Coordinates of C-alpha atoms in Angstrom, one line a residue:
M15 CA 165.6 -43.4 143.9
L16 CA 165.4 -41.2 147.2
S17 CA 162.3 -42.3 149.2
F18 CA 163.1 -41.3 152.9
S19 CA 165.0 -38.5 154.4
V20 CA 165.5 -39.6 157.9
I21 CA 165.7 -36.4 160.3
I22 CA 167.2 -36.3 163.8
A23 CA 167.4 -33.7 166.4
A24 CA 170.4 -33.9 168.6
R25 CA 171.8 -32.2 171.4
N26 CA 174.8 -33.4 173.3
E27 CA 174.1 -36.9 172.1
A28 CA 177.7 -37.9 171.3
D29 CA 177.7 -40.9 173.7
T30 CA 174.6 -42.4 171.8
L31 CA 174.9 -41.3 168.1
P32 CA 177.5 -44.0 167.1
Q33 CA 175.1 -46.8 167.9
L34 CA 172.2 -45.1 166.0
L35 CA 174.4 -44.7 162.9
Q36 CA 175.5 -48.2 163.0
D37 CA 171.9 -49.2 163.2
L38 CA 171.0 -47.0 160.1
A39 CA 173.9 -48.6 158.2
A40 CA 172.8 -52.0 158.8
Q41 CA 169.2 -51.2 157.3
T42 CA 167.9 -53.6 154.7
L43 CA 166.4 -50.7 152.7
P44 CA 169.0 -50.0 149.9
A45 CA 171.1 -47.1 151.0
A46 CA 170.3 -45.3 147.8
Q47 CA 166.5 -45.0 149.0
F48 CA 167.2 -42.8 152.0
E49 CA 169.5 -40.0 153.5
V50 CA 170.2 -39.0 157.1
L51 CA 170.3 -35.4 158.2
I52 CA 171.2 -34.8 161.7
A53 CA 170.4 -31.4 163.1
D54 CA 172.7 -30.0 166.0
D55 CA 171.0 -28.1 168.6
H56 CA 174.1 -26.3 169.9
S57 CA 175.8 -29.3 171.4
T58 CA 178.3 -28.6 173.9
D59 CA 179.9 -31.9 173.5
A60 CA 181.6 -33.8 170.4
T61 CA 178.0 -34.5 168.6
A62 CA 179.1 -32.2 165.7
A63 CA 182.4 -33.5 165.3
L64 CA 181.3 -37.1 165.4
V65 CA 178.5 -36.5 162.6
S66 CA 181.1 -34.6 160.4
A67 CA 183.5 -37.6 160.7
A68 CA 180.8 -40.2 160.1
A69 CA 179.6 -38.5 157.1
S70 CA 182.9 -38.8 155.3
K71 CA 182.8 -42.4 155.3
S72 CA 179.1 -43.3 155.4
K73 CA 177.9 -45.8 153.1
F74 CA 174.3 -43.7 152.9
P75 CA 174.1 -39.9 152.4
L76 CA 174.7 -38.4 155.9
R77 CA 174.8 -34.6 156.4
L78 CA 175.3 -32.4 159.6
I79 CA 172.9 -29.5 159.8
A80 CA 173.9 -26.8 162.2
L81 CA 171.3 -24.6 163.8
P82 CA 172.2 -21.0 163.5
A83 CA 172.7 -18.7 166.6
G84 CA 169.5 -17.8 168.1
T85 CA 167.6 -20.8 166.9
T86 CA 167.0 -23.5 169.6
G87 CA 164.8 -26.2 170.5
K88 CA 163.7 -29.8 168.7
K89 CA 161.1 -28.1 166.4
A90 CA 163.7 -25.7 165.1
A91 CA 166.1 -28.5 164.6
L92 CA 163.6 -30.5 162.8
Q93 CA 162.5 -27.7 160.6
A94 CA 166.1 -27.1 159.9
A95 CA 166.7 -30.7 158.7
L96 CA 163.2 -30.8 156.9
Q97 CA 164.4 -27.9 154.7
A98 CA 167.5 -29.4 153.7
A99 CA 165.9 -32.9 153.0
R100 CA 165.2 -33.9 149.5
A101 CA 162.9 -37.0 149.8
P102 CA 159.2 -36.9 149.7
W103 CA 158.7 -38.7 152.8
L104 CA 160.5 -37.4 156.4
V105 CA 161.0 -40.3 159.0
C106 CA 161.9 -39.1 162.6
T107 CA 163.6 -41.0 165.4
D108 CA 165.6 -39.7 168.4
A109 CA 169.6 -39.5 168.5
D110 CA 169.4 -41.8 171.4
C111 CA 167.4 -44.7 170.0
R112 CA 168.2 -48.0 168.6
L113 CA 166.7 -49.2 165.5
G114 CA 166.3 -52.8 164.0
P115 CA 167.7 -53.5 160.3
G116 CA 164.2 -53.8 159.0
W117 CA 163.0 -50.5 160.3
L118 CA 162.8 -48.5 156.9
A119 CA 161.9 -51.3 154.8
A120 CA 158.8 -51.8 157.2
Y121 CA 157.9 -48.3 156.4
A122 CA 158.2 -48.7 152.7
A123 CA 156.1 -52.0 152.9
L124 CA 153.2 -50.1 154.8
L125 CA 153.5 -47.3 152.1
Q126 CA 153.0 -49.7 149.3
R127 CA 149.9 -50.9 151.1
H128 CA 148.7 -47.3 151.7
P129 CA 150.0 -45.1 148.9
Q130 CA 147.5 -42.4 149.9
A131 CA 149.1 -42.4 153.6
N132 CA 150.3 -38.8 154.8
F133 CA 151.4 -39.8 158.4
V134 CA 152.7 -43.1 160.0
S135 CA 153.2 -43.6 163.7
G136 CA 155.5 -46.3 164.6
P137 CA 156.0 -48.6 168.0
V138 CA 158.5 -47.7 170.6
L139 CA 159.8 -50.0 173.3
L140 CA 161.4 -48.8 176.4
T141 CA 164.7 -50.8 177.2
G142 CA 166.7 -50.9 180.6
P143 CA 167.7 -53.0 183.2
D144 CA 165.4 -55.8 184.4
T145 CA 164.1 -54.1 187.6
L146 CA 160.8 -53.8 188.9
F147 CA 161.2 -50.0 188.3
A148 CA 162.1 -50.5 184.7
R149 CA 159.2 -53.1 184.2
L150 CA 156.8 -50.5 185.5
M151 CA 158.0 -47.8 183.3
G152 CA 157.9 -50.0 180.2
L153 CA 154.2 -51.4 181.1
E154 CA 153.0 -47.8 181.4
F155 CA 154.9 -46.8 178.3
A156 CA 153.5 -49.9 176.3
G157 CA 150.0 -48.7 177.5
L158 CA 150.8 -45.4 175.8
V159 CA 152.0 -47.0 172.5
G160 CA 148.8 -49.2 172.6
V161 CA 146.3 -46.5 172.8
G162 CA 147.9 -44.4 170.3
G163 CA 147.8 -47.8 167.7
A164 CA 144.3 -48.7 168.7
C165 CA 143.0 -44.9 168.3
L166 CA 144.7 -44.7 164.8
A167 CA 143.2 -47.9 163.9
R168 CA 139.5 -46.2 164.5
Q169 CA 140.9 -42.9 162.9
Q170 CA 140.5 -41.0 166.0
P171 CA 144.4 -40.2 166.5
T172 CA 145.3 -39.2 170.1
M173 CA 149.0 -39.8 170.7
C174 CA 152.2 -40.9 168.9
N175 CA 155.9 -40.7 169.7
G176 CA 158.6 -38.3 167.9
A177 CA 161.0 -41.4 168.3
N178 CA 159.3 -43.5 165.5
L179 CA 157.0 -41.5 163.2
A180 CA 157.0 -40.3 159.4
Y181 CA 154.9 -37.9 157.3
R182 CA 154.7 -36.6 153.7
R183 CA 156.3 -33.4 153.3
T184 CA 153.7 -32.2 151.0
A185 CA 151.3 -33.0 153.9
F186 CA 153.6 -31.2 156.5
E187 CA 153.6 -28.1 154.2
A188 CA 149.7 -28.2 153.6
V189 CA 148.9 -28.0 157.2
G190 CA 151.6 -25.5 158.1
G191 CA 154.1 -27.5 159.6
F192 CA 154.9 -26.7 163.3
A193 CA 153.6 -23.0 162.7
D194 CA 150.6 -23.1 165.2
N195 CA 152.7 -24.6 168.1
A196 CA 156.1 -23.6 167.6
H197 CA 156.3 -21.6 170.7
L198 CA 155.8 -25.0 172.5
A199 CA 158.9 -26.9 173.4
S200 CA 156.9 -30.5 173.3
G201 CA 154.3 -31.8 171.2
D202 CA 156.0 -31.6 167.6
D203 CA 154.7 -35.2 166.9
E204 CA 151.1 -35.2 168.1
F205 CA 150.2 -31.5 167.0
L206 CA 151.1 -32.6 163.7
L207 CA 149.3 -35.9 163.7
H208 CA 146.2 -34.1 164.7
K209 CA 146.6 -31.2 162.0
I210 CA 147.5 -33.8 159.3
H211 CA 144.2 -35.8 160.3
V212 CA 142.1 -32.8 160.3
A213 CA 143.3 -31.7 156.7
F214 CA 143.5 -35.2 155.1
P215 CA 141.2 -37.6 156.9
D216 CA 141.7 -41.5 157.0
T217 CA 145.4 -41.0 155.9
A218 CA 147.3 -41.6 159.4
H219 CA 148.2 -45.1 160.1
F220 CA 149.8 -47.1 162.8
L221 CA 152.8 -49.1 161.6
A222 CA 152.1 -52.6 163.5
D223 CA 155.4 -54.4 162.5
A224 CA 157.7 -55.7 164.9
A225 CA 160.4 -55.0 162.5
A226 CA 159.6 -51.3 163.0
V227 CA 159.9 -51.3 166.8
V228 CA 162.3 -48.7 167.9
R229 CA 164.0 -49.1 171.2
T230 CA 164.8 -46.2 173.7
A231 CA 166.5 -46.5 177.1
A232 CA 164.2 -45.8 180.0
P233 CA 164.7 -42.8 182.3
P234 CA 167.4 -44.0 184.9
T235 CA 165.7 -42.4 187.8
L236 CA 162.5 -41.5 189.3
R237 CA 163.3 -37.9 188.9
A238 CA 164.1 -38.1 185.2
L239 CA 160.9 -40.2 184.6
L240 CA 158.9 -37.4 186.1
R241 CA 160.6 -34.7 184.2
Q242 CA 160.0 -36.6 181.1
R243 CA 156.2 -37.3 181.8
V244 CA 155.8 -33.7 183.2
R245 CA 157.3 -32.5 179.8
W246 CA 154.6 -34.5 177.9
A247 CA 151.9 -33.6 180.0
S248 CA 152.7 -29.9 179.5
K249 CA 151.0 -30.2 176.0
W250 CA 147.7 -31.7 177.2
R251 CA 146.0 -28.2 177.7
H252 CA 146.8 -27.3 174.2
Y253 CA 145.1 -30.2 172.4
Q254 CA 142.7 -28.9 169.8
S255 CA 141.7 -32.4 168.8
P256 CA 138.5 -33.7 170.6
A257 CA 139.6 -37.4 170.7
S258 CA 142.7 -36.5 172.5
R259 CA 140.8 -34.3 174.9
R260 CA 138.4 -37.0 175.5
L261 CA 141.4 -39.5 176.5
A262 CA 143.1 -36.9 178.8
V263 CA 139.8 -36.2 180.5
L264 CA 139.3 -40.1 180.6
V265 CA 142.6 -40.9 182.0
L266 CA 142.4 -38.1 184.7
G267 CA 139.0 -38.9 185.5
A268 CA 139.7 -42.8 186.1
N269 CA 142.3 -41.8 188.4
V270 CA 140.6 -39.4 190.4
A271 CA 137.5 -41.6 190.7
L272 CA 140.0 -44.6 192.0
A273 CA 141.6 -42.3 194.5
A274 CA 138.5 -40.7 195.7
G275 CA 137.2 -44.3 196.2
V276 CA 139.9 -45.3 198.5
G277 CA 139.6 -41.9 200.3
A278 CA 135.6 -42.7 200.6
G279 CA 136.4 -46.2 201.7
L280 CA 138.7 -45.3 204.6
R281 CA 135.9 -42.7 205.7
W282 CA 133.0 -45.1 205.3
P283 CA 134.2 -48.7 205.4
E284 CA 131.0 -50.2 204.2
L285 CA 132.0 -48.8 200.9
W286 CA 135.1 -51.0 200.4
P287 CA 133.4 -53.8 198.6
W288 CA 132.2 -51.3 195.8
V289 CA 136.0 -49.6 195.8
L290 CA 137.5 -52.9 195.6
T291 CA 135.4 -54.1 192.5
A292 CA 136.0 -50.8 190.7
W293 CA 139.8 -51.5 191.2
A294 CA 139.4 -55.1 190.0
L295 CA 137.5 -53.9 186.9
K296 CA 140.1 -51.6 186.1
L297 CA 142.7 -53.9 186.5
G298 CA 141.1 -56.8 184.3
A299 CA 140.3 -54.2 181.6
D300 CA 144.0 -53.0 181.7
A301 CA 145.1 -56.7 181.5
W302 CA 142.7 -57.5 178.6
F303 CA 144.1 -54.3 176.6
L304 CA 147.8 -54.6 177.5
A305 CA 148.3 -58.5 176.8
P306 CA 148.4 -58.3 173.1
V307 CA 150.6 -55.1 173.2
L308 CA 153.2 -56.8 175.2
R309 CA 153.0 -60.0 173.1
F310 CA 153.6 -57.6 170.1
L311 CA 156.6 -55.9 171.9
G312 CA 157.8 -59.2 173.1
R313 CA 157.7 -58.2 176.8
H314 CA 154.5 -60.5 177.9
K315 CA 156.4 -60.9 181.3
W316 CA 155.7 -57.2 182.1
L317 CA 152.1 -58.0 182.6
G318 CA 152.9 -59.4 186.0
G319 CA 153.8 -55.8 187.1
L320 CA 150.2 -54.5 186.4
L321 CA 148.9 -54.7 189.9
P322 CA 151.7 -52.7 191.7
L323 CA 151.5 -50.2 188.7
Q324 CA 147.7 -49.8 189.1
L325 CA 148.4 -48.9 193.1
L326 CA 151.0 -46.5 192.3
Y327 CA 149.4 -45.0 188.8
A328 CA 146.6 -42.7 190.3
P329 CA 148.5 -40.6 192.7
Y330 CA 151.5 -40.6 189.9
A331 CA 149.0 -39.6 187.3
L332 CA 147.5 -36.8 189.3
A333 CA 150.7 -35.3 190.3
V334 CA 152.1 -35.2 186.7
G335 CA 148.8 -34.2 185.4
A336 CA 149.0 -31.2 187.7
A337 CA 152.6 -30.3 187.2
G338 CA 152.2 -30.6 183.3
W339 CA 149.1 -28.3 183.6
R340 CA 151.3 -25.8 185.5
G341 CA 154.1 -25.8 183.0
G342 CA 157.8 -25.4 183.2
Y343 CA 160.3 -28.0 183.3
Q344 CA 163.9 -29.0 182.5
W345 CA 165.2 -30.6 179.1
K346 CA 168.8 -31.1 178.0
G347 CA 170.2 -28.6 180.3
R348 CA 167.5 -25.7 179.5
A349 CA 164.6 -24.5 181.6
V350 CA 161.4 -24.5 179.4
K351 CA 158.3 -22.7 180.2

């Protein structure tokens, strides 16, 4: 019986899709229980040809969905794949991700434990070269994963990641899908989480299973990182969820306060003991929170990068937040407003 439809939006992913398809073929969940639909968002490389060729010899049902002319963007691609999907559960990942063999089986196990679930958010791990820059990116990203999981555990959902999530088709349709935010290029994941939580309280869960970790490559350069984070930050001002708004204000406020404290210390040196105490408390709280998250992800050594990340994070967060509020960024060769 078909349980899951894995839906993937792809644009110019011919270099990464072969690895993802190999990972899907290696799933321990029987191939008869899932299908894969890849929606091609007008790729200019060999993405469509690659998927078509793979479909002819795939051990699991694999279909290429081509977006019609005049229809673009990730939400449109996901919507097209969803309309063609046949299973009651839609599982999402990105075309440039890697999956462990127990990925879908972990989802199946959670749904056995929580048969009333309507939304499941899974963990994501940044991978890349073992450099200080990559460690700092991974550490920040692990914090986002941890916050998202902790908030879901309290049934106050804030964030999730479209590289690893699933939702029940009937719940998606009941809340109107992407209709309220179709004009926004980013946020297909979190806006949907918030709407399902409002319509179906206590039915969103975090998949805290190491077998379900999805791996995605870290941005290769600082410029690429900033573009990605600005894209993510661009949806903050559109949040309707009180918990998400509170979290955004808390993050921004904490970093404004830390930066202001340094400025005050430079102006009034007698304030430095208070400023340093505030920074130490923030550092200690972050270490306490991140340590179990990093153990779960198998990256406990990244905790050593917490001090340099803390020193850099205040100006970084303020700059990204301001740019995201202003809007406008580049994605997959397109200018997005």
